[in-house]
Coordinates of C-alpha atoms and ligand atoms in Angstrom, one line a residue:
X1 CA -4.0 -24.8 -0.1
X2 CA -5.3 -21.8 2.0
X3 CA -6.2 -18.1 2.4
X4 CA -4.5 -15.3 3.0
X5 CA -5.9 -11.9 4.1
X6 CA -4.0 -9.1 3.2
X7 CA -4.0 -6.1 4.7
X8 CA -2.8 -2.9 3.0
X9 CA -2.9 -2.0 -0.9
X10 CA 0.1 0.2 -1.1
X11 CA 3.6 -0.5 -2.9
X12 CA 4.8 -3.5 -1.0
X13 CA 1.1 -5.4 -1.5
X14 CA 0.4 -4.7 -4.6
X15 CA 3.8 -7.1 -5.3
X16 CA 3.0 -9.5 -2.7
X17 CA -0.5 -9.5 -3.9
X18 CA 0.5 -10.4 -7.9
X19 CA 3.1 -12.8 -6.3
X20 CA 0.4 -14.5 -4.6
X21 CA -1.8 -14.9 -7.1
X22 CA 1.1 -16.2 -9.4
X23 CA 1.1 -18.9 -6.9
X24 CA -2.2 -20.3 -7.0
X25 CA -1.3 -23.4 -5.8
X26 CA -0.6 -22.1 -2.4
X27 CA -3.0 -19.3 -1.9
X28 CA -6.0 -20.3 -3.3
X29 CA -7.8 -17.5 -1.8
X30 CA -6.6 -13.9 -1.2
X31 CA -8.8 -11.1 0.4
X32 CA -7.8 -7.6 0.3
X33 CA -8.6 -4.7 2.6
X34 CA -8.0 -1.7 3.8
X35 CA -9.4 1.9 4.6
X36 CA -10.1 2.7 0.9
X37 CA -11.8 -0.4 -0.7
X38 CA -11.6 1.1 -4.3
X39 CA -7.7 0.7 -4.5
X40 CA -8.4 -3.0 -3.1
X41 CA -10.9 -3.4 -6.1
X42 CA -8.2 -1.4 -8.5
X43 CA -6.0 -4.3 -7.7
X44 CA -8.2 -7.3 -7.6
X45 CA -9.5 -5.6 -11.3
X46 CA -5.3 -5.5 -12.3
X47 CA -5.1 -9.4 -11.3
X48 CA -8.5 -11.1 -11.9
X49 CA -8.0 -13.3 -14.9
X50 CA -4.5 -14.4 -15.1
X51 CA -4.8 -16.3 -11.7
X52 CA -7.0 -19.7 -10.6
X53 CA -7.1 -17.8 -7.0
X54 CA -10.5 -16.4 -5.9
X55 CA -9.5 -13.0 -5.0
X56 CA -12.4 -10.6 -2.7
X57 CA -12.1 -7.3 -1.2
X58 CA -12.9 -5.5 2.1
X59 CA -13.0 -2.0 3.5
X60 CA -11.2 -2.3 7.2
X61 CA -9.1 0.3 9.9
X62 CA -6.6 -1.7 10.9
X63 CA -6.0 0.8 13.9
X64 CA -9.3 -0.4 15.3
X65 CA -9.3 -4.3 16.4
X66 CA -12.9 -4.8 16.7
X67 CA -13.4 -3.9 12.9
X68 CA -10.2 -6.4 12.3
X69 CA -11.7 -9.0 14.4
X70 CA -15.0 -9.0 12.5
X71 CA -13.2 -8.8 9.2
X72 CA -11.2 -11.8 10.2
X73 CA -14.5 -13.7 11.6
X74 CA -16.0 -13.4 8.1
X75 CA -13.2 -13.9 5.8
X76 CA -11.4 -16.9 7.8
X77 CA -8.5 -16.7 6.5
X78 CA -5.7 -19.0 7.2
X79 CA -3.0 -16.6 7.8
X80 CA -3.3 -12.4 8.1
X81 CA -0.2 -10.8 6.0
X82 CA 0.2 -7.2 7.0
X83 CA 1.5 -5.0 4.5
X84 CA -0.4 -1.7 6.2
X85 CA 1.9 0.9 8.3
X86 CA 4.4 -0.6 11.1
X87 CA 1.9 2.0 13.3
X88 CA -0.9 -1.2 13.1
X89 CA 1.5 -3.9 13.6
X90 CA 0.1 -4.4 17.7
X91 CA -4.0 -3.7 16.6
X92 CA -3.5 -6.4 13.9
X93 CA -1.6 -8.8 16.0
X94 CA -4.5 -8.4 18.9
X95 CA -6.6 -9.2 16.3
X96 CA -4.8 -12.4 15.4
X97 CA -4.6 -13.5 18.9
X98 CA -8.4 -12.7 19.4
X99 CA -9.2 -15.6 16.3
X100 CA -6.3 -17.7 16.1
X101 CA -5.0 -16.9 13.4
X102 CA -1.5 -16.6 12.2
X103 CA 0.2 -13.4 12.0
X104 CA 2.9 -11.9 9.3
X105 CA 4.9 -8.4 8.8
X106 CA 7.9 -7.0 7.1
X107 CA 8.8 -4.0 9.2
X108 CA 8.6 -4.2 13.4
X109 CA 6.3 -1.8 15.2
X110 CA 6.7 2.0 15.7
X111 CA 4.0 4.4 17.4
X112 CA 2.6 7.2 15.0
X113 CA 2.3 9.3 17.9
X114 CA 5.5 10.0 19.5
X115 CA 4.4 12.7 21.8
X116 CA 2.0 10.2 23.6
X117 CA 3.4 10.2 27.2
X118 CA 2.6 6.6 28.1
X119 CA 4.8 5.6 25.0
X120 CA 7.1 8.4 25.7
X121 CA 7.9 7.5 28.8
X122 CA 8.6 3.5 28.1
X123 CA 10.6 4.7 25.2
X124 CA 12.8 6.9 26.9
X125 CA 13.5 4.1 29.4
X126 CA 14.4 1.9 26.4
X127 CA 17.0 4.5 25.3
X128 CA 18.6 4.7 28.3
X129 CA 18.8 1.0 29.0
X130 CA 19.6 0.1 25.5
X131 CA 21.3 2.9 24.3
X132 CA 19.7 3.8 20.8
X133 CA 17.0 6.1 20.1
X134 CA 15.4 4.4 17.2
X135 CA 10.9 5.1 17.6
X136 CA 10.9 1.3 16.7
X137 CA 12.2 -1.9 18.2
X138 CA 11.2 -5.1 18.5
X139 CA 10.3 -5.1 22.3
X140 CA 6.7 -4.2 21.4
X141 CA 6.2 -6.9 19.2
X142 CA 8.3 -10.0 20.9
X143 CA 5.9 -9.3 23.8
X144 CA 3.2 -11.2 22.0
X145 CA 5.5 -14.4 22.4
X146 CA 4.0 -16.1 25.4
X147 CA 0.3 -15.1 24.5
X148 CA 0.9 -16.5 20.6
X149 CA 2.2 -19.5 21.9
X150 CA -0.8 -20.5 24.2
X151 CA -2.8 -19.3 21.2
X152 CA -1.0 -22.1 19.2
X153 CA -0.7 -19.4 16.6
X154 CA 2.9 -18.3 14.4
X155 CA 3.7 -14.8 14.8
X156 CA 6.7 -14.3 11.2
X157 CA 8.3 -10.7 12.3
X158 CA 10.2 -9.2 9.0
X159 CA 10.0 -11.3 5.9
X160 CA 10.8 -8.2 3.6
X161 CA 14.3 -7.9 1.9
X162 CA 15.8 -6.0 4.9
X163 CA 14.9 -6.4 7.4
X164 CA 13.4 -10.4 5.9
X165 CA 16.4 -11.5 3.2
X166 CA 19.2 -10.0 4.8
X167 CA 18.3 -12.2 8.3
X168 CA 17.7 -15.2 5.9
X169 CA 21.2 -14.7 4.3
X170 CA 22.7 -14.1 8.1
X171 CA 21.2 -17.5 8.9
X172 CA 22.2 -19.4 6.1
X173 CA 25.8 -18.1 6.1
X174 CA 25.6 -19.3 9.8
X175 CA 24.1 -22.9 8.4
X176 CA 26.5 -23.4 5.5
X177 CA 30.0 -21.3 5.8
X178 CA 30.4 -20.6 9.1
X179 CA 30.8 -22.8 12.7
X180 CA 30.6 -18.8 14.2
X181 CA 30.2 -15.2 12.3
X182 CA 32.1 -12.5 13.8
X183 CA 30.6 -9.3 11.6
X184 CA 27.8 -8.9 9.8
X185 CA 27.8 -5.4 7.4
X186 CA 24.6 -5.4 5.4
X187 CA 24.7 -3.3 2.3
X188 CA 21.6 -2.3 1.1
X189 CA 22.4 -0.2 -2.7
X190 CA 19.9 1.4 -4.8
X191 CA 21.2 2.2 -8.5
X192 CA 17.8 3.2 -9.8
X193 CA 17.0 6.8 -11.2
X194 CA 13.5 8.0 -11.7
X195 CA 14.6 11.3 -12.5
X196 CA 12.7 13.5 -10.4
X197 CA 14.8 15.5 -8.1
X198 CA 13.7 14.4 -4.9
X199 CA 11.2 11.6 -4.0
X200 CA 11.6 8.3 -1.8
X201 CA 10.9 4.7 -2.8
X202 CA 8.7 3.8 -0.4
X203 CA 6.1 5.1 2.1
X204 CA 8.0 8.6 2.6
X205 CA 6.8 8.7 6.3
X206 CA 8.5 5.7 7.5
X207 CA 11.3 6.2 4.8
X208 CA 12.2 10.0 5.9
X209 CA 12.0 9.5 9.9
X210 CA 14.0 6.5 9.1
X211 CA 16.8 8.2 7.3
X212 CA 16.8 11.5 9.5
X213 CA 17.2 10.0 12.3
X214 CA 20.8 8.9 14.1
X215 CA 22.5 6.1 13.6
X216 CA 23.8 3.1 15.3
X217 CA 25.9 -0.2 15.1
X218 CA 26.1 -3.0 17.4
X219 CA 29.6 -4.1 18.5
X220 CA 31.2 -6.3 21.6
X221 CA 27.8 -6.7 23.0
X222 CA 26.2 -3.1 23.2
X223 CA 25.0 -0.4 20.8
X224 CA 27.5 2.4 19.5
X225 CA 25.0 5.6 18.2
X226 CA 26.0 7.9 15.8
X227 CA 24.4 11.6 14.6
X228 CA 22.7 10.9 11.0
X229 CA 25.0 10.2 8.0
X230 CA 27.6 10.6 10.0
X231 CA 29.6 7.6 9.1
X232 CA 30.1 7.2 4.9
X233 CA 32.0 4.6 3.4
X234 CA 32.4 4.0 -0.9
X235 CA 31.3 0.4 -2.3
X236 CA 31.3 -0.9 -5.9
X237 CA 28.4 -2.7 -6.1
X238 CA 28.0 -5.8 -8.4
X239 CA 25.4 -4.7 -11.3
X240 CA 25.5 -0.9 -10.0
X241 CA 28.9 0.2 -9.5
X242 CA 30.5 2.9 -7.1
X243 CA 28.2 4.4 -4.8
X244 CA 28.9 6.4 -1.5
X245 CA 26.8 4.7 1.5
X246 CA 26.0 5.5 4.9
X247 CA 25.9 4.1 8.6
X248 CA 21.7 4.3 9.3
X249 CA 20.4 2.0 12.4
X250 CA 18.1 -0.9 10.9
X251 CA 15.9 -2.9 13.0
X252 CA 17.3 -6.3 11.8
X253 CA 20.0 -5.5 14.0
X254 CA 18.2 -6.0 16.8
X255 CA 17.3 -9.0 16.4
X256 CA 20.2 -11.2 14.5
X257 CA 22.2 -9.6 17.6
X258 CA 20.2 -11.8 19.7
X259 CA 20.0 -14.8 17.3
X260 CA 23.7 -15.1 15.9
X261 CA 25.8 -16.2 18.8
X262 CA 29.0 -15.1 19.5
X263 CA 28.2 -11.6 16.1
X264 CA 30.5 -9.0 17.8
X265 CA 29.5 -6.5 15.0
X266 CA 26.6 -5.9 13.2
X267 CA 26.4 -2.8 10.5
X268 CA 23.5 -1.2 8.0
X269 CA 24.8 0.9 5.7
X270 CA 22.5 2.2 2.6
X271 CA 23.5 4.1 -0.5
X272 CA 22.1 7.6 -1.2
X273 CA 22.9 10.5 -3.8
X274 CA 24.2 14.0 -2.6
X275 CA 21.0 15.2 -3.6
X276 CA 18.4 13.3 -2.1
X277 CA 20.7 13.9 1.2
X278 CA 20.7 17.9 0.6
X279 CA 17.3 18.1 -0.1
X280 CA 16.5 16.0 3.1
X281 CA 18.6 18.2 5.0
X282 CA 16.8 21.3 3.7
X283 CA 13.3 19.5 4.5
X284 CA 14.4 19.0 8.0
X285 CA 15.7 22.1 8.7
X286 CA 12.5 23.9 7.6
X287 CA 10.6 21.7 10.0
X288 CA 8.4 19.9 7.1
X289 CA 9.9 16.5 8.8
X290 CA 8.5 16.7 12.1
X291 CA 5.7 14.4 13.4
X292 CA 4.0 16.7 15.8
X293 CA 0.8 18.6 14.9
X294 CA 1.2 22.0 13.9
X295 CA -2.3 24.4 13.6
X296 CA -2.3 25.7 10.1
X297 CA -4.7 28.5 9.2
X298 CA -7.2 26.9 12.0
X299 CA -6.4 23.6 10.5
X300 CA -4.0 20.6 12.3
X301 CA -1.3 19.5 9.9
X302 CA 1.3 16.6 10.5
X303 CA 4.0 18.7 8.3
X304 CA 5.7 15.2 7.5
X305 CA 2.2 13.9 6.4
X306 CA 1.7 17.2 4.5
X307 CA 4.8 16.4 2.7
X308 CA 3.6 13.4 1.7
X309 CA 0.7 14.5 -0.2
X310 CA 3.1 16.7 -2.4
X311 CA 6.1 14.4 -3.2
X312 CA 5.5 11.6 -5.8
X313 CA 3.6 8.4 -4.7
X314 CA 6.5 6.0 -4.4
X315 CA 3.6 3.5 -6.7
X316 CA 4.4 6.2 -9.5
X317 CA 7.9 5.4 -9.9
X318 CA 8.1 2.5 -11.1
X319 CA 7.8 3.4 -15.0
X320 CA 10.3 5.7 -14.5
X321 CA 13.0 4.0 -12.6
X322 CA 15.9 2.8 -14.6
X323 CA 18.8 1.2 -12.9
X324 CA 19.2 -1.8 -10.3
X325 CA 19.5 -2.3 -6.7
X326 CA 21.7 -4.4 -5.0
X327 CA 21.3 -6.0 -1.4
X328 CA 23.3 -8.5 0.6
X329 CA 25.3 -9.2 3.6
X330 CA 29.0 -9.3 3.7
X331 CA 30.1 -12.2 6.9
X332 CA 33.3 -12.5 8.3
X333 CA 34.1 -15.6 10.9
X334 CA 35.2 -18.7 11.2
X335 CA 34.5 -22.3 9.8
X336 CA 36.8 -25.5 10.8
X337 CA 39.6 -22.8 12.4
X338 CA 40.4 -20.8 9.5
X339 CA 39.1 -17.5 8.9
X340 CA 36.6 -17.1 6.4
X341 CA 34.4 -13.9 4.5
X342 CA 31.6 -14.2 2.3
X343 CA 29.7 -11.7 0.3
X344 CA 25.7 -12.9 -0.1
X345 CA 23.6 -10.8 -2.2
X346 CA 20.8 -10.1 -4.9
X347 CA 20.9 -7.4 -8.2
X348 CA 17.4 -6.5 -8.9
X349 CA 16.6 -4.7 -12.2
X350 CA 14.0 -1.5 -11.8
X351 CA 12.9 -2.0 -15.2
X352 CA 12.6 -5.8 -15.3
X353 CA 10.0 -6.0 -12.3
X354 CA 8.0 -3.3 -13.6
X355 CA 7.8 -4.8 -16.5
X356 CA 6.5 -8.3 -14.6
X357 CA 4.8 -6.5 -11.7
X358 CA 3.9 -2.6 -13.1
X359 CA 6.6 -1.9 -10.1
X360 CA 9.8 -0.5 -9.3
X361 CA 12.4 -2.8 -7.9
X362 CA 12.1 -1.8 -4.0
X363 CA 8.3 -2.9 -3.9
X364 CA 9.6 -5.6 -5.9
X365 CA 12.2 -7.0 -3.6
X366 CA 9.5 -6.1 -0.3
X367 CA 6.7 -7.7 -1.9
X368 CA 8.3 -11.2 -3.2
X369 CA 9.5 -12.2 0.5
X370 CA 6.4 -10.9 2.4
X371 CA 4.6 -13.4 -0.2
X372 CA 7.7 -16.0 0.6
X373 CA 7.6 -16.0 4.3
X374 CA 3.6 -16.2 4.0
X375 CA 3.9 -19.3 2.0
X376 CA 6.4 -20.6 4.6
X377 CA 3.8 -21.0 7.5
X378 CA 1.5 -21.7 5.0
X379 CA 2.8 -24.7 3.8
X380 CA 3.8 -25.7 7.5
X381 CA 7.5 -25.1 6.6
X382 CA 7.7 -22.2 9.2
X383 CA 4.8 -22.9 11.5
X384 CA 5.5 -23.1 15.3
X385 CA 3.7 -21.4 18.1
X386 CA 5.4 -17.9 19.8
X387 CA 6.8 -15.0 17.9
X388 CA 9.6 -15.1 15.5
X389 CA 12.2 -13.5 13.2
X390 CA 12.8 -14.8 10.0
X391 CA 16.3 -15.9 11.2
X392 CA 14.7 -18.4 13.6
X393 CA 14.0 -21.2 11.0
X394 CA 15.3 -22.9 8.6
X395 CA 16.7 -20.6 6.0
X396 CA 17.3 -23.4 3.0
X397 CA 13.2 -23.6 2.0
X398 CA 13.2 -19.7 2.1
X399 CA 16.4 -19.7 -0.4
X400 CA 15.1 -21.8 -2.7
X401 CA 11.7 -19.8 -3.0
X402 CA 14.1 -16.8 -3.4
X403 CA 15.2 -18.3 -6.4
X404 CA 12.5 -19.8 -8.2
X405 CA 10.0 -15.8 -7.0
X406 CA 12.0 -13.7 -8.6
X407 CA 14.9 -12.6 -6.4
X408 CA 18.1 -14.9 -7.7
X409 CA 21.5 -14.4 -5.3
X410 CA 24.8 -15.2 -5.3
X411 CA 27.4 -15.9 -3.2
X412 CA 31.3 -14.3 -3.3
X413 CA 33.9 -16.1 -1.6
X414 CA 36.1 -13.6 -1.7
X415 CA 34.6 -9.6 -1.6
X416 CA 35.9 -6.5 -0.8
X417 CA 35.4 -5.8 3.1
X418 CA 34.0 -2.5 4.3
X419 CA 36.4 -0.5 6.4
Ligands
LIG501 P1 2.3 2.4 1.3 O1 2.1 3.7 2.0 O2 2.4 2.4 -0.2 O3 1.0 1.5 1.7 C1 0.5 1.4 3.0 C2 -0.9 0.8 2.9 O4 -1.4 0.6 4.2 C3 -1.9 1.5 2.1 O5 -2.4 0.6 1.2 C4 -2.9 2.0 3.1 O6 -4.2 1.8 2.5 C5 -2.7 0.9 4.2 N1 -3.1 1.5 5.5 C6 -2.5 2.5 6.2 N2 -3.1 2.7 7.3 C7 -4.1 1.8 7.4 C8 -5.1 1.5 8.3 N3 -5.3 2.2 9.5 N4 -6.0 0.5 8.1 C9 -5.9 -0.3 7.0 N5 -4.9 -0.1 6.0 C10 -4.1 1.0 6.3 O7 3.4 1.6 2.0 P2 4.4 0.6 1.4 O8 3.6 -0.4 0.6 O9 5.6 1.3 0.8 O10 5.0 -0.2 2.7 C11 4.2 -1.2 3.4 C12 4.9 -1.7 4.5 O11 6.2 -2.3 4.1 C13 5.4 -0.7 5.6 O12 5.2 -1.2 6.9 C14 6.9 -0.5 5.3 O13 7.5 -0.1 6.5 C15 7.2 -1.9 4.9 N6 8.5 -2.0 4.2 C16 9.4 -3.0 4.5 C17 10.6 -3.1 3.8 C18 11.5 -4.2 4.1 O14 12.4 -4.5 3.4 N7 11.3 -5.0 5.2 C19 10.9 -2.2 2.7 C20 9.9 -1.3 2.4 C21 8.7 -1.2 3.1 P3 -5.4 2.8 2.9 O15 -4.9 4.2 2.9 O16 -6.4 2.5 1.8 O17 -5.9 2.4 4.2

């Protein structure tokens, strides 16, 4: 049917990538690219062979648009996936309005330099009028909506589990239960053990300024912040069992604020160990999380980025990882006057996608619905001009998909609710 150009090589794409090329029907053509062309050929050698698509390679900097636009001019793809850092969401999406050509992501946009005044000073404004201090929102990115839309071209914001699934659940809950949803707690459980005594699942970067930073909930129309980890509830999770979990902020809750009518709650809450929180703690309070530049023997270091380069590669997990992650959305609300709560949510086995994909399960359950939501404007399904979150369209297509990809879910009628 088409081509996709992918950019990135990391975790998340190398599932998306397989995923892709499993379904050959709908990306005949797949080009992958990034700064370091031999992992691009590393994958395209792991994949040539047991797929009819024509898969290439390219070398690119996605921070630089010109290189992008060329890249683009030559491979003419049908749709750019972007599975880099949220950091080149904006360069890649100028790049997509320059040639027309459809634009996906699965995590909004976030600046790499956070001591840049000119974003400092538009940030700061945000906190104040908003009230959270998140780096990333989606203001950055839903900017592009009037410019994609005289483009003619789809801008798909998300379509990773969460934010991507969860929104997807929120929407069909909304279609099929519900006449309105009242609160919206996403759980987002991780099971798995890979037995080293501290490492993170994805990109540590993103993951560690994500997790150390404060959190926040939206309720009766505004945002409530909290300091980090400072709310903890206990769930028993389906598949997993009991498992403490914590308040974070999560950029999905920006946006399903504005697309659920009538939400007057909207929670995040993710599941970590005592010691992956204790050796956070210690990380951060050495300073080996910050993001500024600090001169090291005559040498700039990024002490998070240094960090980085010591702790596992999140790719390395996966034959490691035992266990199984469990994600979903618990609704309350109402349908036809009564009051109604339902529980929607997928168990993910570690060991079973590594043993499809040579992955662990959290690249596993990012990489099948960045593939999904590609398909979706692909195949038309999702295709209209402007900018959009996942929870803007027609959620049934993307459920089936779920189903038949990889990522089966279920629906309780009756769960537990989270204090
Ligand atoms: P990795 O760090 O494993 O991979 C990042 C990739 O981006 C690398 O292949 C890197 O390749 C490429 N990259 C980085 N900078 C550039 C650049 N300037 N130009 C071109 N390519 C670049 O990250 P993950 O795979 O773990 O995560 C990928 C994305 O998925 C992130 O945005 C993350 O936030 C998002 N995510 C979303 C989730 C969700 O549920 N919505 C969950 C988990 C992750 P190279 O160094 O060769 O350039």
């Amino acid at each position: 049917m088409g081509k996709v150009l992918i950019i990135g090589c990391g975790g998340v794409a190398g599932v998306a990538i397989q995923k892709c090329a499993q379904n050959s029907e709908v990306f005949n053509e797949i080009c992958i690219a990034s700064r370091t062309v031999s992992k691009c050929d590393a994958l395209k050698a792991k994949i040539e062979g047991s797929t009819k698509a024509k898969i290439t390679t390219a070398k690119v900097d996605a921070d630089n648009v010109n290189e992008l636009v060329s890249l683009i001019r030559e491979v003419k793809p049908d749709v750019v996936l972007n599975l880099a850092l949220p950091y080149q969401d904006l360069t890649i999406m100028d790049a997509c309005l320059e040639t027309g050509v459809h634009y996906i992501d699965t995590a909004n946009y976030e600046a790499e330099d956070t001591e840049d005044p000119t974003w400092r000073a538009i940030y700061e404004k945000r906190c104040k009028e908003k009230g959270f201090t998140a780096y990333f929102d989606y203001s950055w990115q839903w900017a592009y909506n009037d410019r994609f839309k005289a483009k003619g071209i789809t801008g798909l914001l998300g379509t990773g589990f969460d934010p991507g699934v969860t929104s997807v659940f929120s929407a069909y809950a909304l279609k099929h239960y519900f006449d309105e949803i009242h609160t919206i707690d996403i759980l987002d459980c991780n099971g798995g053990d890979h037995g080293y005594p501290f490492a993170t699942n994805f990109n540590p970067e993103i993951n560690l300024r994500e997790v150390s930073a404060n959190g926040s909930y939206w309720e009766n129309g505004h945002w409530v912040e909290t300091k980090p980890m400072e709310i903890k509830r206990e769930y028993n999770f389906d598949g997993v069992g009991p498992k403490d979990m914590y308040l974070l902020h999560h950029e999905e809750i920006e946006s399903l604020a504005k697309n659920i009518p009538g939400v007057k709650r909207i929670r995040f809450f993710m599941t970590f160990g005592q010691s992956y929180l204790t050796h956070m703690k210690c990380l951060e309070n050495v300073g080996m999380l910050r993001t500024d530049t600090v001169n090291f023997n005559g040498q700039e270091i990024v002490p998070i980025q240094f960090l980085k380069a010591l702790l596992p590669d999140p790719a390395s997990l996966g034959p490691r990882t035992v266990g199984k992650t469990n994600i979903g959305c618990i609704f309350t609300g109402v349908k036809d006057g009564k009051e109604r709560k339902i529980y929607i949510y997928n168990v993910c086995d570690h060991q079973e996608c590594y043993k499809e994909v040579g992955s662990q399960a959290i690249s596993y359950t990012t990489g099948v619905p960045a593939m999904i939501g590609t398909m979706m404007v692909m195949q038309g399904l999702w295709k209209k001009p402007g900018v959009f979150n996942v929870e803007d369209f027609d959620p049934d297509p993307y459920m089936d998909a779920l189903n038949k990809w990889g990522l089966p879910w279920v629906v309780d009628e009756n769960p537990t609710l989270v204090p």
